Tab-separated table of C-alpha atoms in Angstrom:
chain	number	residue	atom	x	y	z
A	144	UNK	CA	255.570	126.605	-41.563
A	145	UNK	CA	254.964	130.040	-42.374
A	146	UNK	CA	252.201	129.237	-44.067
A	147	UNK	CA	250.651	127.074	-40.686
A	148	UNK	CA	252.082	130.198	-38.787
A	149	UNK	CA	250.015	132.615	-41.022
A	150	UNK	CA	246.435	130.576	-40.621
A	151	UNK	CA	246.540	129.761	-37.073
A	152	UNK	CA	247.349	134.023	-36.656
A	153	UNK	CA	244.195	134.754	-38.553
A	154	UNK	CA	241.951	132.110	-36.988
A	155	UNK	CA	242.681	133.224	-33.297
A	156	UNK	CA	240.602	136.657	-33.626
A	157	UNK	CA	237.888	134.901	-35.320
A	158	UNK	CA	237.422	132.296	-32.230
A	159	UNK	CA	237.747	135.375	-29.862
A	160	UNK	CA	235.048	137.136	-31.513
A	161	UNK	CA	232.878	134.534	-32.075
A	162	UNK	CA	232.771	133.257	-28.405
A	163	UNK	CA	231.905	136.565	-27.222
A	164	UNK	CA	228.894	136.949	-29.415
A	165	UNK	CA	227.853	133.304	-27.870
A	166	UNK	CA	228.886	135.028	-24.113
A	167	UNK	CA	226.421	138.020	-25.326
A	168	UNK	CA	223.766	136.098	-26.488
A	169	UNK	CA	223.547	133.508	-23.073
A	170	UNK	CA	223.352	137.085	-21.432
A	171	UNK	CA	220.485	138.129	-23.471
A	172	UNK	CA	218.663	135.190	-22.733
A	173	UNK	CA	218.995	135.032	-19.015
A	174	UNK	CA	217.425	138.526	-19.009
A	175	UNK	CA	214.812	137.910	-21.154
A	176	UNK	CA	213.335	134.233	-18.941
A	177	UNK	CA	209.984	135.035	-16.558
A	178	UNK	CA	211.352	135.751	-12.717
A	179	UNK	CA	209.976	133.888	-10.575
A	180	UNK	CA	207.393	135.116	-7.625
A	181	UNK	CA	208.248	135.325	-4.489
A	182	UNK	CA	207.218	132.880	-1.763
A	183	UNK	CA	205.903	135.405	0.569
A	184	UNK	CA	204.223	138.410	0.623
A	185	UNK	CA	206.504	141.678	0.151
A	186	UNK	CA	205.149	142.821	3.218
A	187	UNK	CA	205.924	139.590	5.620
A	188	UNK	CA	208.040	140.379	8.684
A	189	UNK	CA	211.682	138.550	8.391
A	190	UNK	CA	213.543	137.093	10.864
A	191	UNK	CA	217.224	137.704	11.780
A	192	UNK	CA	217.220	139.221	8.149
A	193	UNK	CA	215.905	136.063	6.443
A	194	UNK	CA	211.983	136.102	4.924
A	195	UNK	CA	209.914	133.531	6.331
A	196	UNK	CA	209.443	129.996	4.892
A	197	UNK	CA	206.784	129.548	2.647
A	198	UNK	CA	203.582	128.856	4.076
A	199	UNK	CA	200.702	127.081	2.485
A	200	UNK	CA	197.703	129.396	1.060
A	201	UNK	CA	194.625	129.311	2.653
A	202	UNK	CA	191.802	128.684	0.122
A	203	UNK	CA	189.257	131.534	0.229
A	204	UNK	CA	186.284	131.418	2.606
A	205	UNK	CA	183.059	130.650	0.353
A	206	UNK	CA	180.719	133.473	0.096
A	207	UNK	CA	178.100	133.428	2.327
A	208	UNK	CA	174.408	132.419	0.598
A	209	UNK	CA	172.407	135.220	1.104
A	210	UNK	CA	169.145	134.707	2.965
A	211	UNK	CA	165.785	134.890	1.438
A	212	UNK	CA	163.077	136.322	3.086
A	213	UNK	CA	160.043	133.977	2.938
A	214	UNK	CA	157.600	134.583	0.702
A	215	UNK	CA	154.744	136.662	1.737
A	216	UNK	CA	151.422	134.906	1.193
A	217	UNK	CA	149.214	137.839	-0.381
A	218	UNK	CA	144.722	137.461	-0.631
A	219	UNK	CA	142.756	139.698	-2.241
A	220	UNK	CA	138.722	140.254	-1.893
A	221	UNK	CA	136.864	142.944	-2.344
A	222	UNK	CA	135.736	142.088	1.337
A	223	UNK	CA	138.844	142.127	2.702
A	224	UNK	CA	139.598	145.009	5.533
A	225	UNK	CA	142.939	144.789	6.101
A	226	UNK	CA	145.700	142.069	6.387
A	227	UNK	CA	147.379	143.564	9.675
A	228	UNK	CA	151.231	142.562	9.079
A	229	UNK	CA	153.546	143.358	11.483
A	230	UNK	CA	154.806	139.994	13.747
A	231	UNK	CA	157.554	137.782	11.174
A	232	UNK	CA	156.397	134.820	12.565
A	233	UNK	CA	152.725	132.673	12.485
A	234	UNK	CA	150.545	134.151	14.604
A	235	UNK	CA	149.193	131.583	16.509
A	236	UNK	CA	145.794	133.097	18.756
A	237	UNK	CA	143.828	136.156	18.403
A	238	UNK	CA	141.565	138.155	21.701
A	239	UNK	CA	139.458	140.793	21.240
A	240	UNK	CA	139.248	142.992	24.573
A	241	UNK	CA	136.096	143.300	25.807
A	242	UNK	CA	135.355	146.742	25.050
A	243	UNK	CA	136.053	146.933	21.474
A	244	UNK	CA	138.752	149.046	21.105
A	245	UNK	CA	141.732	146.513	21.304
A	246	UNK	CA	142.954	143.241	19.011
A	247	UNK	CA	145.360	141.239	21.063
A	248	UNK	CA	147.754	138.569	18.845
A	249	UNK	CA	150.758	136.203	19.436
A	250	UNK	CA	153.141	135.185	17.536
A	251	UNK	CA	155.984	132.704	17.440
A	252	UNK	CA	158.133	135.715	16.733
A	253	UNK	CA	158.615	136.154	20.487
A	254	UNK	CA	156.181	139.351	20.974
A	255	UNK	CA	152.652	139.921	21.580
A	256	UNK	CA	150.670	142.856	19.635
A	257	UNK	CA	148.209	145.006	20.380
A	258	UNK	CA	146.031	146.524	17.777
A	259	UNK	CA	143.647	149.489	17.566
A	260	UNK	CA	140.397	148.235	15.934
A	261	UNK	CA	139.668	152.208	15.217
A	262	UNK	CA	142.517	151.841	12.702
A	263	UNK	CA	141.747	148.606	11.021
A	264	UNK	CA	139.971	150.303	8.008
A	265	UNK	CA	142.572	152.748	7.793
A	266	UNK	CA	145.929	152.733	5.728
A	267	UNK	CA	147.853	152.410	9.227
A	268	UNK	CA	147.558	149.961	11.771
A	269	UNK	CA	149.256	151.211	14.600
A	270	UNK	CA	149.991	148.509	17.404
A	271	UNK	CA	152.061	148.293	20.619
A	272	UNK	CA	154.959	145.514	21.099
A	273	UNK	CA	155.428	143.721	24.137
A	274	UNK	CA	158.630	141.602	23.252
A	275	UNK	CA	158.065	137.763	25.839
A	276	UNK	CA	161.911	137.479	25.803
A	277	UNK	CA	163.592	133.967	25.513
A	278	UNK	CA	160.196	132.395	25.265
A	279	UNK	CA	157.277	132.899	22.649
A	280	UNK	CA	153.143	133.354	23.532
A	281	UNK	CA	151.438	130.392	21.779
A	282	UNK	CA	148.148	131.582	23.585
A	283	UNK	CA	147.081	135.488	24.514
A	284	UNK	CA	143.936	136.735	26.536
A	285	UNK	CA	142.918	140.148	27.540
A	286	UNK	CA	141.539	141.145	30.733
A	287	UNK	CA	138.050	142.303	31.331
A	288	UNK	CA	139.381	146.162	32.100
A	289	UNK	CA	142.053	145.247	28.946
A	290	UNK	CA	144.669	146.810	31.805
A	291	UNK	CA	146.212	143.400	31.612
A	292	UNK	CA	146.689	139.894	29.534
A	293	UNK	CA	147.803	136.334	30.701
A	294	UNK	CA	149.829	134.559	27.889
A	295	UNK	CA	150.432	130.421	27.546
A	296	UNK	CA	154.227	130.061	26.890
A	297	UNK	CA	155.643	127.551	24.628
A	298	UNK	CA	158.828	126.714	26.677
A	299	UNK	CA	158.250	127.285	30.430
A	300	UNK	CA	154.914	125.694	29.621
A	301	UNK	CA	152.955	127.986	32.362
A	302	UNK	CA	150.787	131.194	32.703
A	303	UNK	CA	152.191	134.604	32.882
A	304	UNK	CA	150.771	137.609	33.535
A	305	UNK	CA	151.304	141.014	32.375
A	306	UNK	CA	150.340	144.253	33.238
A	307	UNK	CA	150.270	147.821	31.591
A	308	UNK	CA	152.617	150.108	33.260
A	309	UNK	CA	153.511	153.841	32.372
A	310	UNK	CA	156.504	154.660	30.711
A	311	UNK	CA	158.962	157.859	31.872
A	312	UNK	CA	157.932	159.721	28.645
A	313	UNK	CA	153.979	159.487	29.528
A	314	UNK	CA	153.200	156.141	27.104
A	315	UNK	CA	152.532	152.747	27.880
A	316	UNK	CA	153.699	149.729	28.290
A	317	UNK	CA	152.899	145.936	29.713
A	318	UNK	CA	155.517	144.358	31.774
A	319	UNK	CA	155.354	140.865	33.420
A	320	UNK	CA	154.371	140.395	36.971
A	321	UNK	CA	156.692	138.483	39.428
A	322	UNK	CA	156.053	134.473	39.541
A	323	UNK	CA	154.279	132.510	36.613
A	324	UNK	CA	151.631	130.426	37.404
A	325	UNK	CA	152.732	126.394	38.510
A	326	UNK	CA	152.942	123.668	36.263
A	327	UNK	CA	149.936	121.677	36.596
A	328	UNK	CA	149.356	120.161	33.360
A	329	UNK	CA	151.083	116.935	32.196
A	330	UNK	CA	149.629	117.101	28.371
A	331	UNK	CA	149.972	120.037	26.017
A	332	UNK	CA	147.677	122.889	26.700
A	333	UNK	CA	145.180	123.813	23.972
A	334	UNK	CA	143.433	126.958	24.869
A	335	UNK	CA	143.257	129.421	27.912
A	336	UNK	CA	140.468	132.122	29.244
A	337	UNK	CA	139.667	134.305	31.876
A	338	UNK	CA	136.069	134.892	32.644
A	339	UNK	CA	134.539	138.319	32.276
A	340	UNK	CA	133.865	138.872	35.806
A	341	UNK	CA	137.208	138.605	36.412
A	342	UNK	CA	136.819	135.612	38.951
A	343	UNK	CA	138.915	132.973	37.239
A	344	UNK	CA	141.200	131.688	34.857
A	345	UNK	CA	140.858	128.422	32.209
A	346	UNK	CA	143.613	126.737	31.265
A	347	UNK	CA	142.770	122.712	29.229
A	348	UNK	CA	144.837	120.528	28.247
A	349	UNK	CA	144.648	118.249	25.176
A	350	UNK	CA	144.216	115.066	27.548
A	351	UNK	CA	141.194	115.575	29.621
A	352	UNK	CA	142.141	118.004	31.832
A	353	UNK	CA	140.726	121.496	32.540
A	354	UNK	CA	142.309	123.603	35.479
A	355	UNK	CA	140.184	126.709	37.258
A	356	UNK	CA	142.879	129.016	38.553
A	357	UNK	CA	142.229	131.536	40.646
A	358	UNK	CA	143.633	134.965	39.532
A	359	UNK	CA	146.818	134.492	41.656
A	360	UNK	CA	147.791	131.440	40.636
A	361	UNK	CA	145.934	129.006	43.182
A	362	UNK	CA	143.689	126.000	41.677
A	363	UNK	CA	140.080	126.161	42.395
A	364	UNK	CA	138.862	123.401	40.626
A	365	UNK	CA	140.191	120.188	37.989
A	366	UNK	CA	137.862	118.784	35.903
A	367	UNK	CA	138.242	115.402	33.840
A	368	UNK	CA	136.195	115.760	30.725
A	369	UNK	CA	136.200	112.446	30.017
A	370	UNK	CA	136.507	112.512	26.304
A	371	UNK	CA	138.784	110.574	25.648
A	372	UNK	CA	140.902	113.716	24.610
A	373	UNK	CA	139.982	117.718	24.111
A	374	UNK	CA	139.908	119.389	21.235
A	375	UNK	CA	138.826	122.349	21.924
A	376	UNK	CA	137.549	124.259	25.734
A	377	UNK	CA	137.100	128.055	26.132
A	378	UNK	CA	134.827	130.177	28.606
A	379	UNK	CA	131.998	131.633	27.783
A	380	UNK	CA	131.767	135.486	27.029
A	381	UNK	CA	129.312	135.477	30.188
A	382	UNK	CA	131.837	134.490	31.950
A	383	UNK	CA	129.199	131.754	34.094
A	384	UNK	CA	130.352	128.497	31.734
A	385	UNK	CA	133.094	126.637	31.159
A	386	UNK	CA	132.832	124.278	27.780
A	387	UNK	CA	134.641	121.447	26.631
A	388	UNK	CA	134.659	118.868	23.407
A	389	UNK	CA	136.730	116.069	21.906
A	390	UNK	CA	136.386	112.729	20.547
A	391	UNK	CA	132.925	111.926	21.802
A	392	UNK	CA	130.295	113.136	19.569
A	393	UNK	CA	128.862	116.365	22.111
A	394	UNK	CA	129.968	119.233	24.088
A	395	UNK	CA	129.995	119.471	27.955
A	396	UNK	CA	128.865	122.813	29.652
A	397	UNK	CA	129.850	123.712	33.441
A	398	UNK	CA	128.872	126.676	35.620
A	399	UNK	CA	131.608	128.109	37.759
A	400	UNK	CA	129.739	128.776	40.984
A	401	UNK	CA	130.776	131.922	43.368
A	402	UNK	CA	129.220	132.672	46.615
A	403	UNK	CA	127.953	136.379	47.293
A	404	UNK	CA	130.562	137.496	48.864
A	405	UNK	CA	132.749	136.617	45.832
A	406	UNK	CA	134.464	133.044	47.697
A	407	UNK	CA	134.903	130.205	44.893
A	408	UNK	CA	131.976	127.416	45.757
A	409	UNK	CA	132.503	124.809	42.949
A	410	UNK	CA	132.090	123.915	39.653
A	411	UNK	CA	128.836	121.737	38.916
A	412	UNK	CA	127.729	120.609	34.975
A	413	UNK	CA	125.136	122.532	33.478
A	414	UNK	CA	124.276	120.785	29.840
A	415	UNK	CA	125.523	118.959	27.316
A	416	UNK	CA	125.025	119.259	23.305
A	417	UNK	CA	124.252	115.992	21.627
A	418	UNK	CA	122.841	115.697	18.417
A	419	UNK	CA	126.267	114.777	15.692
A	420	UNK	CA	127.527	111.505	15.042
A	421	UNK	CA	131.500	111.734	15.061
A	422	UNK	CA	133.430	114.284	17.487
A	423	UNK	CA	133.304	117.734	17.673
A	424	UNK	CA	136.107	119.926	16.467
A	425	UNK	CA	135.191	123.443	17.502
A	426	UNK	CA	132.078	125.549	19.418
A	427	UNK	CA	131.366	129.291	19.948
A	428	UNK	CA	128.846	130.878	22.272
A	429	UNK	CA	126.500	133.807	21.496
A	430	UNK	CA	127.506	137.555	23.513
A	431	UNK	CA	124.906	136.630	26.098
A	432	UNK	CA	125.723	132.768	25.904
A	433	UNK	CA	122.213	131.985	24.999
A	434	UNK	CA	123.450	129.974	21.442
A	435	UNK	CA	125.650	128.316	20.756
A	436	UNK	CA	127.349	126.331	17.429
A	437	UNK	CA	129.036	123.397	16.420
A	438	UNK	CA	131.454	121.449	14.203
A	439	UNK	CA	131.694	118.168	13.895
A	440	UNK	CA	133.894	115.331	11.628
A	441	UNK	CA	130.639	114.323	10.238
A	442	UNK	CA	130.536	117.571	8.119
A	443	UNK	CA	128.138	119.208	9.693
A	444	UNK	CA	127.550	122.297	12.024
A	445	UNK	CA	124.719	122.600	14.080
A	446	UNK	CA	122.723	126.047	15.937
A	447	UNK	CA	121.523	125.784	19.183
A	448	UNK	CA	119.274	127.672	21.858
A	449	UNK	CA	121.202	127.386	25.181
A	450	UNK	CA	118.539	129.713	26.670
A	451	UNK	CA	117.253	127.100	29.312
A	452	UNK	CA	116.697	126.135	32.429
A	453	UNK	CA	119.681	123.764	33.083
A	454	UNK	CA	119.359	123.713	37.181
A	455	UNK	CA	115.867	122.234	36.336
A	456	UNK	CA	117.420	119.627	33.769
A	457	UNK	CA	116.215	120.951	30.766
A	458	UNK	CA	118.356	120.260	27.656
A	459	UNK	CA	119.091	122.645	24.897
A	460	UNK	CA	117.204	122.679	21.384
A	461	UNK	CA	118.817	122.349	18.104
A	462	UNK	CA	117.186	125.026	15.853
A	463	UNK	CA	119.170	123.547	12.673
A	464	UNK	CA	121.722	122.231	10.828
A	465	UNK	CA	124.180	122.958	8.020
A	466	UNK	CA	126.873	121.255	6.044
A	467	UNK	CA	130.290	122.233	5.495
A	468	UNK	CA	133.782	120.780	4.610
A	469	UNK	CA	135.468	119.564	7.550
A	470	UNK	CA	139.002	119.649	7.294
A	471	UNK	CA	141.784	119.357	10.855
A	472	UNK	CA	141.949	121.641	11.965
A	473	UNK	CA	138.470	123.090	11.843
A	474	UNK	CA	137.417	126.372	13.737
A	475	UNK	CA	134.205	127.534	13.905
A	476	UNK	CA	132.629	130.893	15.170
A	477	UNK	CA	129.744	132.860	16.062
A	478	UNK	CA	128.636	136.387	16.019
A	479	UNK	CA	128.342	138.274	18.970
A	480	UNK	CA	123.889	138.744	18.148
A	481	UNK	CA	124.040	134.862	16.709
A	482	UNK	CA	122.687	135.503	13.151
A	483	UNK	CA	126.020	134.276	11.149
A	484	UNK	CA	128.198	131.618	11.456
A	485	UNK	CA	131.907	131.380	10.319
A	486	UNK	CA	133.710	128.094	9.481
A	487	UNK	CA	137.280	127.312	8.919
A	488	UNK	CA	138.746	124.669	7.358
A	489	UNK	CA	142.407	124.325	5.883
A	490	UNK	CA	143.395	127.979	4.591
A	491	UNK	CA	139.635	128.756	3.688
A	492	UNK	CA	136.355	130.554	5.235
A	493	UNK	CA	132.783	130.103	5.097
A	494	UNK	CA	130.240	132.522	6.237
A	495	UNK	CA	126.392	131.672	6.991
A	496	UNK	CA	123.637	133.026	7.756
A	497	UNK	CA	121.463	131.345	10.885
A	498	UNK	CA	117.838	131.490	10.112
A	499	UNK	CA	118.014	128.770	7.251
A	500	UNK	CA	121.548	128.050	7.632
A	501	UNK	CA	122.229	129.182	4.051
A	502	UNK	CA	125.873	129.572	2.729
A	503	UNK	CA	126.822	133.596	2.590
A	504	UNK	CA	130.266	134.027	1.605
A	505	UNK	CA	133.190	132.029	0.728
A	506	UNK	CA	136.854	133.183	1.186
A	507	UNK	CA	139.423	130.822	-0.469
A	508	UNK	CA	143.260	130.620	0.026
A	509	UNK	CA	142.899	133.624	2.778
A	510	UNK	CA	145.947	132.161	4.464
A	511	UNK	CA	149.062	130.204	3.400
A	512	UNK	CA	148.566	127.981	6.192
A	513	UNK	CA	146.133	126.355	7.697
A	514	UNK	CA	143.955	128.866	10.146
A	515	UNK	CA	144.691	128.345	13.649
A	516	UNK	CA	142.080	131.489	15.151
A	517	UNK	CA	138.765	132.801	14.107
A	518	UNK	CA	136.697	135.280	15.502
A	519	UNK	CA	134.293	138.214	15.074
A	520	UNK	CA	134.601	141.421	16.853
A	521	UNK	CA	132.538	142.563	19.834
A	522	UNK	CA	130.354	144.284	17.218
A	523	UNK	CA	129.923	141.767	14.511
A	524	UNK	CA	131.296	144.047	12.067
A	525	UNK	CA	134.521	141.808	11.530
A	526	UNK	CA	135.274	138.165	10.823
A	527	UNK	CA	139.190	137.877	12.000
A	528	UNK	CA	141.353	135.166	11.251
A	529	UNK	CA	145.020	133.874	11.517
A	530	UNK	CA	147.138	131.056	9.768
A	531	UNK	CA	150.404	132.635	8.574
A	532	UNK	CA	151.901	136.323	9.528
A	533	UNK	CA	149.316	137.936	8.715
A	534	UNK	CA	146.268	138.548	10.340
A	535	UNK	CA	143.257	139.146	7.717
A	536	UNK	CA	140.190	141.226	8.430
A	537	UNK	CA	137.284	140.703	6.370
A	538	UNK	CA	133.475	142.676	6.167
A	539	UNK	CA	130.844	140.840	8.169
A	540	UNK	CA	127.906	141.562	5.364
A	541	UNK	CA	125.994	138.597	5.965
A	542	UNK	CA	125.461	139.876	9.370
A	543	UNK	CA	124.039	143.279	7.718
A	544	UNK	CA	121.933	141.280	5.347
A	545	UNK	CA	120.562	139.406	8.343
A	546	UNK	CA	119.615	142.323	10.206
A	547	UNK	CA	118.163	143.844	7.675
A	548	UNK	CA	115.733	140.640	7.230
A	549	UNK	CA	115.010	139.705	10.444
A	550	UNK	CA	114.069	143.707	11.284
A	551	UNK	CA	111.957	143.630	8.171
A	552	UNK	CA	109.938	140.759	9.104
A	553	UNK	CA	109.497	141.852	12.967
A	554	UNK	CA	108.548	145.914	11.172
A	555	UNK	CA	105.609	143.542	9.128
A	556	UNK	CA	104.241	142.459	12.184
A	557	UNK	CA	104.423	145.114	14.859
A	558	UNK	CA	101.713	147.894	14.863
A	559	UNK	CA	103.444	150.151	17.545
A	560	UNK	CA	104.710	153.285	15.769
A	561	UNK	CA	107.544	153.532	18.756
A	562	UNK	CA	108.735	149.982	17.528
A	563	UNK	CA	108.536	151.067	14.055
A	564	UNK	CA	110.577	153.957	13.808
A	565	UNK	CA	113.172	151.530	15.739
A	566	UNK	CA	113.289	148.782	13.406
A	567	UNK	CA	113.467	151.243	10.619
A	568	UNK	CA	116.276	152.919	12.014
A	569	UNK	CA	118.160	149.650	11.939
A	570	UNK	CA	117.068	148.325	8.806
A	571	UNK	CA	118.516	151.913	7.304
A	572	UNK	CA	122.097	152.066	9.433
A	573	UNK	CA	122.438	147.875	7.992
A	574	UNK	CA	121.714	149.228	4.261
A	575	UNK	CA	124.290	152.280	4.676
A	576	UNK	CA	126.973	149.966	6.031
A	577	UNK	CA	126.163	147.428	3.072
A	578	UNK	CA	126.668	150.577	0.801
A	579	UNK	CA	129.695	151.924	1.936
A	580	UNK	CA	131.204	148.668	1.575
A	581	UNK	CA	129.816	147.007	-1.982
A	582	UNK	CA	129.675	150.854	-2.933
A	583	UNK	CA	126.098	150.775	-4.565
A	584	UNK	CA	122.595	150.490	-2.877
A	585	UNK	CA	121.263	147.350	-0.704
């Protein structure tokens, strides 16, 4: 017994101190396990003293992509002027005023621009903004006095007219004029114009419609083309004709008549162009109206004399023909004096020369798009174009070449001294102009 008694007194402090080491050690362990995270934020607002129940998380918003600008479409030629960039849309029509000293474009970018053509050989193109609002300008064209311009809008699908106005701080401005013109035309319209005498307005349509407008707003005159459909109808720089073409294989020509006293009479035809074999795409007049080209879908383009007697019934001649790549759409234009011709088809230009119809330049890829305007300036110094946002300027030197034939031919055969020293002077001021732009003698 006093042996039991003995072991079970030595055992007891040996249990004791072993379960406290096992107490220590659960401690130990508890402190040393990951605590969990909290539900909610530290900074929630609680309730009667009790945090919030847990809420879902909300899965991050994904980051925005980040817009690219589009690509600019860049030409180079040693020809090239300038590439005026300043709309961020296509530019869709082009209008030289008819003094010279203004460029007039639209743009899908909601504004129309007006450039000074004193600065396009310069490093800056300055141009005023005249913002169209809600709507965009799909067609622009100045007025004679260039102290006003009538747009063709894309939405309201009418003409509206807008006139230069002075600012408080001395500049200026254009601002539209109260009422747009009423809708008249059931098919898309395809070009406008206003005649240089200031008379009346053009607007056609691609069915076979073409409106006269007076400039208020009043119709003077419809005429039905009937060419199936129009391609293409402008007025002439004259301001006397009014010319239309389509699918039929010709161009019609009408004189707006006037009385003395100014009083609209009628509209009565004057000639027609016949000569290709598919429809024509595109025409231009002359300055003076007295030739004219063509484009066809038979690949050809054709010079004519429209000097004639038309109340008389005479026809115009065809002085020749050319060929050229005809692709939709096709534009084609003429120099103010009528010695070079300018073609576009697709994104590219072709310049020639009108006394043997003789290819004179050739501008490829000069826009990312296919061209929608071409034009030469009042003085013949410019062949202008659109397709893309850019609107490319490029050296009319087959015009200078041309002058500088044509007056060498006439100085052979004159024997006036007068006339001499004239044609000479030309013939020089065409060679400088060659020289400052090639940068070696012509």
């Amino acid at each position: 017994m006093e042996a039991v008694a003995g072991l079970g007194g030595s055992v007891l402090p040996g249990a004791l101190i072993v379960l406290m080491l096992v107490l220590l050690l659960g401690v130990a362990l508890h402190r040393s396990a990951p605590r969990e995270t909290p539900t909610a934020p530290q900074d929630e607002p609680r309730a009667n003293g009790h945090a919030r129940p847990e809420e879902p998380r909300k899965a991050k918003p994904a980051a925005r992509a980040r817009r690219e600008k589009p690509h600019q479409h860049s030409f180079a030629h040693r020809l090239l002027v300038a590439a005026l960039k300043g709309h961020s849309s296509p530019v869709t029509c082009l209008d030289f005023s008819s003094n010279g000293k203004y460029l007039a474009s639209c743009s899908e970018d909601r504004t129309v621009r007006l450039w000074s053509i004193r600065d396009l050989a310069g490093r800056e193109h300055r141009c005023l903004r005249v913002n169209m609002g809600l709507d965009h300008a799909e067609l622009v064209r100045l007025s004679p006095d260039s102290r006003a311009f009538i747009v063709w809008l894309a939405n309201a699908e009418t003409i509206r007219v807008y006139k230069m106005t002075k600012k408080d701080d001395g500049s200026f401005t254009f601002t539209a004029t109260s009422g747009d013109f009423p809708k008249k035309h059931k098919a898309p319209v395809i070009n406008i114009g206003i005649a240089e005498t200031g008379k009346f307005i053009m607007t056609a349509s691609s069915d076979t419609t073409i409106l006269i407008w007076s400039p208020k707003g009043e119709v003077l005159a419809s005429i039905n083309t009937n060419q199936m459909n129009n391609a293409y109808a402008t007025v002439s720089p004259c301001g006397r004709f009014v010319a239309s073409c389509g699918f039929t294989p010709d161009v019609k020509v009408w004189v707006v008549c006037f009385s003395k006293n100014g009083d609209f009479r009628e509209v009565t035809r004057a000639f027609e162009l016949k000569g290709h074999t598919a429809g024509v795409q595109s025409f231009s007049f002359s300055n003076d109206s007295r030739r004219m080209v063509t484009v066809s879908k038979d690949g050809t383009w054709k010079f004519w004399d429209t000097d004639v007697e038309y109340k008389k019934q005479q026809d115009p001649h065809l002085l020749l023909t050319g060929q050229c790549a005809v692709l939709e759409p096709c534009r084609i234009a003429l120099s103010p004096d009528g010695r070079t011709v300018a073609v576009a088809s697709g994104t590219d230009i072709v310049v020639y020369n009108t006394r043997r119809g003789e290819e004179e330049e050739r501008f490829l890829g000069v826009h990312s798009h296919c061209i929608t305007d071409l034009a030469f300036d009042t003085t013949g110094r410019y062949v202008v174009s659109c397709g893309d946002r850019a609107i490319c300027v490029l050296h009319n030197t087959a015009g200078h070449r041309a002058v500088v034939e044509e007056m060498e031919a006439m100085l052979k055969k004159t024997g006036n001294k007068a006339t001499q020293e004239r044609l000479e002077q030309q013939i020089s001021s065409a060679r400088k102009a060659l020289a400052a732009i090639y940068g070696k003698k012509h």
